Amino acid sequence: MVNSIITKNLNVYYGDQQAIHNISLDFLKNKVTALIGPSGCGKSTFLRCLNRMNDVIDICRVEGNISLNGMDIYSKEIEVEHLREKIGMVFQKPNPFPKSIYDNVAYGPRIHGFTDKKEEMDLIVETSLKKAGLFEEVKDRLDDMGTSLSGGQQQRLCIARAIAIKPEVILMDEPCSALDPIATSIIEELITDLKKSYTIIIVTHSMQQAARVSDKTAFFHLGNLIEEGDTSKIFTKPDHQKTNDYITGRFG
Amino acid sequence: MTNLAKRKKAELRFRFYGIFSVFLSLLFVAILIFNICSSGIGGFYKTIFLTSIHFDQKLLNLEDNASEEQIRNASFRKLIKNSFDESFKDYSKDEIKQIKKLFYRKIDIELKNFLINNPEFLNKTTKVELTASTHIDQIHKGNFDRTVQEKHRKVNNFQLEIYDKFVEDQKVKKVWNSTYFTSGDSRDPEAAGVASSVKGSVFTILICFLLSFPIAIFASIYLQEFAKAGKITDLIEININNLAAVPSIIFGLLGLGILLNFFGLPRSTALVGGIVLSFMTLPTIIVACRSSLRAVPPSIREAALALGATKNQVVFHHVLPLAMPGTLTGTIIGLARAIGETAPLLMIGMVAFIMDIPSNPLEPAVGMPAQIYLWSESSERGFIEKTSSAIILLLMFLIVVNFVSVYFRKKYEKKW
């Protein structure tokens, strides 16, 4: 088992308030890790540290160490744009650009200068959409606005957009919370497919979803990592009382 | 239940107030438009006398196939005198002099222009449209009551008699006044036109737009997207908002003090006018642009950032295009205000009697509002009409600008 991302003694502060307390957590390559926990427990903050999305928040301060394949991602040598090329992200609310479906997917490869040939770009767009399981539905209308798709399709478009820049890791911040059950199940299948090629870290509020899609689960509470381990173990016989209370729905 | 009845009644009352206010504001607009149109439409027409003229070669002292240059240099005085003496044989010298006053005083120029455009009529007789004097023009259009006492009229009874005779002979006509659109200002209402002021306004607004639009966009992008939030940014923001409310004449004084006196830019020019108006327009556009940038959902920024776009790319690929419709609306509002602005232009000398049509922004010019102001001060009756006509043109100009802005907004607006 190879670790993809390793975090060590991570502390995150918003101004004076500490949002994450000394978390050390490793993520296995080509596995799905679910981060669960009640609202405000810091799991989204934690996730956004992994591709340095918190950089844009002025008052946010990150201490500790995060490394991707052994490289410290907060070191000066790492350009944040390169980092985000390696660690893609899918957000809670589908947020396609108000551009065509094609341009949505092609945007990432274009700015990173993957290719300037039309045919190669077409291929990238096609394979990305295929991997996201959207190609069959949209192949005849690639010029339509990305925003004209349904919610579930939009979220798959966002996944295709993230895949198109060939990341190693995909971060998903409650990707199904705005979707209906059918769209959710499609995305869950997709996640299971995608883990063959990518390391996936998913924040979710749905216990069932965590149980269905993830290999590893980490339980967060009030900015602390309470427990982590194999999903089967966390959901059947957790070590911690709090974890047990949460997964059985007694709080949260 | 009585409570609900009360609430419903309150709603009904509010609706009534609303409808009443809408009606009232529409009424004001309607009165304004009607008033201006009724007094201004006439200005687009002029009264002419169809006059038979024999372009006698000898009187003009011109050879066959005279060149344009020769016609221009020829004296038409003898020809005019001869024509009048011949047409009004039965009248005394003094009476003929009075008849002549029914015509616009520059008959020679009108005839000259006619002959230059139609040289084939040399030595032939033809009917020429000669512009009537402004007093006759006003009487013919019904703007002047001809029953007032003779001593209060510019046109005496004898002249009226002749005029009536012309009307009877169907020699008087109202025609489209193309001079109004092609000539500059003049002391004579018959010859005054809006061309110089329209061109002055166009130059001024163009310069104002070219300066204020890019500067405002860059300033707002920097303030909104790049600058760190803090005391200094707040201070700048407050000051920009204050700047938007500064009386426009202050900007004129600024232009006078700095642009004219310190930098020595040419006085009364569209260049200086445009710069001064852009001072005034800048804050309006910045405020509009910043609020549209703020309205772009953060999720779009996050999406682009997460793909590894640089901040610059996020702004120019995604945020700015989405903020463009709002920015354009603000720009048009700012420019529309600038078009109608007179006060700052007074300060830099853009209210002057300018006959020549400016060919570039470095030549002296007036704007349309200043032209309207100048004409409205004239004592000549004919200028009242010209003033209203110019207002109609200015309003049409604004309507066109507004339609253009709506078009661009619709074009760039993205559906979500």
Tab-separated table of C-alpha atoms in Angstrom, chain A residues 48 51 53 56 58 81 84 87-89 91 95-99 107-108 111-112 145 147 161-162 165, chain B residues 227-229 299-311 313-314 317-318 321-322 414-416:
chain	number	residue	atom	x	y	z
A	48	ARG	CA	-9.366	22.447	1.216
A	51	ASN	CA	-5.036	21.591	-2.615
A	53	MET	CA	-7.791	26.341	-1.634
A	56	VAL	CA	-7.438	32.639	-0.942
A	58	ASP	CA	-6.768	36.006	4.022
A	81	GLU	CA	-1.132	26.108	-9.837
A	84	ARG	CA	-3.907	21.976	-8.236
A	87	ILE	CA	-5.002	17.495	-7.045
A	88	GLY	CA	-8.359	18.199	-8.635
A	89	MET	CA	-11.491	19.194	-6.813
A	91	PHE	CA	-17.457	21.021	-5.113
A	95	ASN	CA	-20.411	24.837	-10.628
A	96	PRO	CA	-19.868	24.483	-14.348
A	97	PHE	CA	-18.614	27.592	-16.111
A	98	PRO	CA	-21.286	29.416	-18.089
A	99	LYS	CA	-19.589	28.189	-21.248
A	107	TYR	CA	-10.530	24.816	-20.046
A	108	GLY	CA	-8.083	23.068	-17.712
A	111	ILE	CA	-4.582	26.820	-19.536
A	112	HIS	CA	-1.981	24.198	-18.670
A	145	MET	CA	-24.085	25.591	-22.264
A	147	THR	CA	-25.262	25.226	-17.196
A	161	ARG	CA	-13.495	18.889	-15.954
A	162	ALA	CA	-11.385	17.811	-12.990
A	165	ILE	CA	-6.110	17.812	-16.354
B	227	ALA	CA	-6.155	44.299	-3.205
B	228	LYS	CA	-6.130	42.997	0.341
B	229	ALA	CA	-9.178	44.061	2.278
B	299	SER	CA	-18.202	29.105	-6.876
B	300	ILE	CA	-17.034	30.128	-10.357
B	301	ARG	CA	-13.803	31.520	-8.935
B	302	GLU	CA	-13.271	28.348	-6.905
B	303	ALA	CA	-13.939	26.154	-9.917
B	304	ALA	CA	-11.289	27.911	-11.960
B	305	LEU	CA	-8.801	28.129	-9.100
B	306	ALA	CA	-9.197	24.420	-8.372
B	307	LEU	CA	-8.283	23.681	-11.983
B	308	GLY	CA	-4.980	25.439	-11.431
B	309	ALA	CA	-5.830	28.750	-13.059
B	310	THR	CA	-3.843	31.747	-11.880
B	311	LYS	CA	-5.711	34.586	-10.260
B	313	GLN	CA	-6.832	33.846	-15.509
B	314	VAL	CA	-9.711	33.474	-13.094
B	317	HIS	CA	-11.488	34.239	-18.282
B	318	HIS	CA	-14.410	33.953	-15.925
B	321	PRO	CA	-16.982	38.327	-18.686
B	322	LEU	CA	-19.725	37.619	-16.169
B	414	LYS	CA	-25.274	34.370	-19.622
B	415	LYS	CA	-28.129	32.186	-18.548
B	416	TRP	CA	-27.490	30.097	-15.461
